[in-house]
Each structure stands twice: as structure tokens, then as C-alpha cells.
Amino acid sequence: MEIADLIASGSKLLIDKFIAPVTIFLDLVLTYSRARVCLSFLRRNVSVIFALDSAQARILMDEEIV
């Protein structure tokens, strides 16, 4: 039983000290990169919407002038 207990405590120590922090770090990195991708996607779409709005505003202004 001593060997089994030693293996169990060693694997628990390995999980607590190495695997858990690495998993948390990788989760944070993936969350950060997903957030950056979402923000760049939103920024690109918002700039396209503003460009379309300004183009429509120019067209309306041109129609009012003519």
C-alpha cells in the first residue's frame, strides 16, 4: 500500500503544481486571443458600417444639392 500511496500523492502533487497552472495559463491565453479576434472582427464590421453610412450621407447630400 505504501507504493500506491506514494504514486497517488506524487500524481496529485504533479497535477497541483504543474498541470493545473499550465491549464489555467493556456485557458487565459486562448480566452485573450479569442477576445482579440472578436474585437478585431467587431472593429472591422463597425468601420464598414460607418463607411456605408458616410457614403449614404454623401449620396443624400449630393441629391439635395442637385
PDB file of C-alpha atoms in Angstrom:
ATOM      1  CA  MET A   1       0.000   0.000   0.000  1.00  0.00           C
ATOM      2  CA  GLU A   2       2.893   2.382   0.590  1.00  0.00           C
ATOM      3  CA  ILE A   3       3.912   2.374  -3.072  1.00  0.00           C
ATOM      4  CA  ALA A   4       0.336   3.012  -4.192  1.00  0.00           C
ATOM      5  CA  ASP A   5       0.030   5.878  -1.705  1.00  0.00           C
ATOM      6  CA  LEU A   6       3.338   7.314  -2.887  1.00  0.00           C
ATOM      7  CA  ILE A   7       2.232   7.141  -6.520  1.00  0.00           C
ATOM      8  CA  ALA A   8      -1.130   8.710  -5.653  1.00  0.00           C
ATOM      9  CA  SER A   9       0.458  11.548  -3.706  1.00  0.00           C
ATOM     10  CA  GLY A  10       3.053  12.065  -6.443  1.00  0.00           C
ATOM     11  CA  SER A  11       0.422  12.269  -9.148  1.00  0.00           C
ATOM     12  CA  LYS A  12      -1.654  14.648  -7.020  1.00  0.00           C
ATOM     13  CA  LEU A  13       1.428  16.798  -6.482  1.00  0.00           C
ATOM     14  CA  LEU A  14       2.148  16.747 -10.217  1.00  0.00           C
ATOM     15  CA  ILE A  15      -1.408  17.821 -11.007  1.00  0.00           C
ATOM     16  CA  ASP A  16      -1.480  20.528  -8.324  1.00  0.00           C
ATOM     17  CA  LYS A  17       1.942  22.014  -9.050  1.00  0.00           C
ATOM     18  CA  PHE A  18       2.293  21.655 -12.817  1.00  0.00           C
ATOM     19  CA  ILE A  19      -0.748  20.575 -14.796  1.00  0.00           C
ATOM     20  CA  ALA A  20      -3.314  22.853 -13.123  1.00  0.00           C
ATOM     21  CA  PRO A  21      -1.282  26.092 -13.550  1.00  0.00           C
ATOM     22  CA  VAL A  22      -0.411  25.208 -17.150  1.00  0.00           C
ATOM     23  CA  THR A  23      -4.077  24.506 -17.887  1.00  0.00           C
ATOM     24  CA  ILE A  24      -5.120  27.819 -16.333  1.00  0.00           C
ATOM     25  CA  PHE A  25      -2.416  29.670 -18.290  1.00  0.00           C
ATOM     26  CA  LEU A  26      -3.443  28.073 -21.590  1.00  0.00           C
ATOM     27  CA  ASP A  27      -7.088  28.864 -20.883  1.00  0.00           C
ATOM     28  CA  LEU A  28      -6.205  32.510 -20.249  1.00  0.00           C
ATOM     29  CA  VAL A  29      -4.134  32.702 -23.443  1.00  0.00           C
ATOM     30  CA  LEU A  30      -6.930  31.174 -25.513  1.00  0.00           C
ATOM     31  CA  THR A  31      -9.511  33.488 -23.947  1.00  0.00           C
ATOM     32  CA  TYR A  32      -7.304  36.520 -24.648  1.00  0.00           C
ATOM     33  CA  SER A  33      -6.709  35.511 -28.266  1.00  0.00           C
ATOM     34  CA  ARG A  34     -10.426  34.804 -28.783  1.00  0.00           C
ATOM     35  CA  ALA A  35     -11.245  38.226 -27.337  1.00  0.00           C
ATOM     36  CA  ARG A  36      -8.722  39.900 -29.660  1.00  0.00           C
ATOM     37  CA  VAL A  37     -10.189  38.112 -32.680  1.00  0.00           C
ATOM     38  CA  CYS A  38     -13.709  39.159 -31.665  1.00  0.00           C
ATOM     39  CA  LEU A  39     -12.627  42.758 -31.117  1.00  0.00           C
ATOM     40  CA  SER A  40     -10.857  42.986 -34.467  1.00  0.00           C
ATOM     41  CA  PHE A  41     -13.886  41.429 -36.177  1.00  0.00           C
ATOM     42  CA  LEU A  42     -16.215  43.928 -34.479  1.00  0.00           C
ATOM     43  CA  ARG A  43     -13.900  46.835 -35.244  1.00  0.00           C
ATOM     44  CA  ARG A  44     -13.742  45.848 -38.903  1.00  0.00           C
ATOM     45  CA  ASN A  45     -17.527  45.484 -39.159  1.00  0.00           C
ATOM     46  CA  VAL A  46     -18.187  48.754 -37.340  1.00  0.00           C
ATOM     47  CA  SER A  47     -15.785  50.605 -39.644  1.00  0.00           C
ATOM     48  CA  VAL A  48     -17.552  49.088 -42.666  1.00  0.00           C
ATOM     49  CA  ILE A  49     -20.917  50.199 -41.253  1.00  0.00           C
ATOM     50  CA  PHE A  50     -19.603  53.731 -40.681  1.00  0.00           C
ATOM     51  CA  ALA A  51     -18.158  53.809 -44.192  1.00  0.00           C
ATOM     52  CA  LEU A  52     -21.517  52.748 -45.615  1.00  0.00           C
ATOM     53  CA  ASP A  53     -23.315  55.363 -43.508  1.00  0.00           C
ATOM     54  CA  SER A  54     -20.970  58.131 -44.626  1.00  0.00           C
ATOM     55  CA  ALA A  55     -21.316  57.028 -48.258  1.00  0.00           C
ATOM     56  CA  GLN A  56     -25.106  57.109 -47.920  1.00  0.00           C
ATOM     57  CA  ALA A  57     -24.888  60.525 -46.274  1.00  0.00           C
ATOM     58  CA  ARG A  58     -22.763  61.791 -49.184  1.00  0.00           C
ATOM     59  CA  ILE A  59     -25.276  60.406 -51.676  1.00  0.00           C
ATOM     60  CA  LEU A  60     -28.141  62.116 -49.828  1.00  0.00           C
ATOM     61  CA  MET A  61     -26.220  65.388 -49.693  1.00  0.00           C
ATOM     62  CA  ASP A  62     -25.463  65.160 -53.424  1.00  0.00           C
ATOM     63  CA  GLU A  63     -29.144  64.530 -54.163  1.00  0.00           C
ATOM     64  CA  GLU A  64     -30.175  67.541 -52.065  1.00  0.00           C
ATOM     65  CA  ILE A  65     -27.659  69.775 -53.823  1.00  0.00           C
ATOM     66  CA  VAL A  66     -28.853  68.678 -57.283  1.00  0.00           C
TER      67      VAL A  66
END
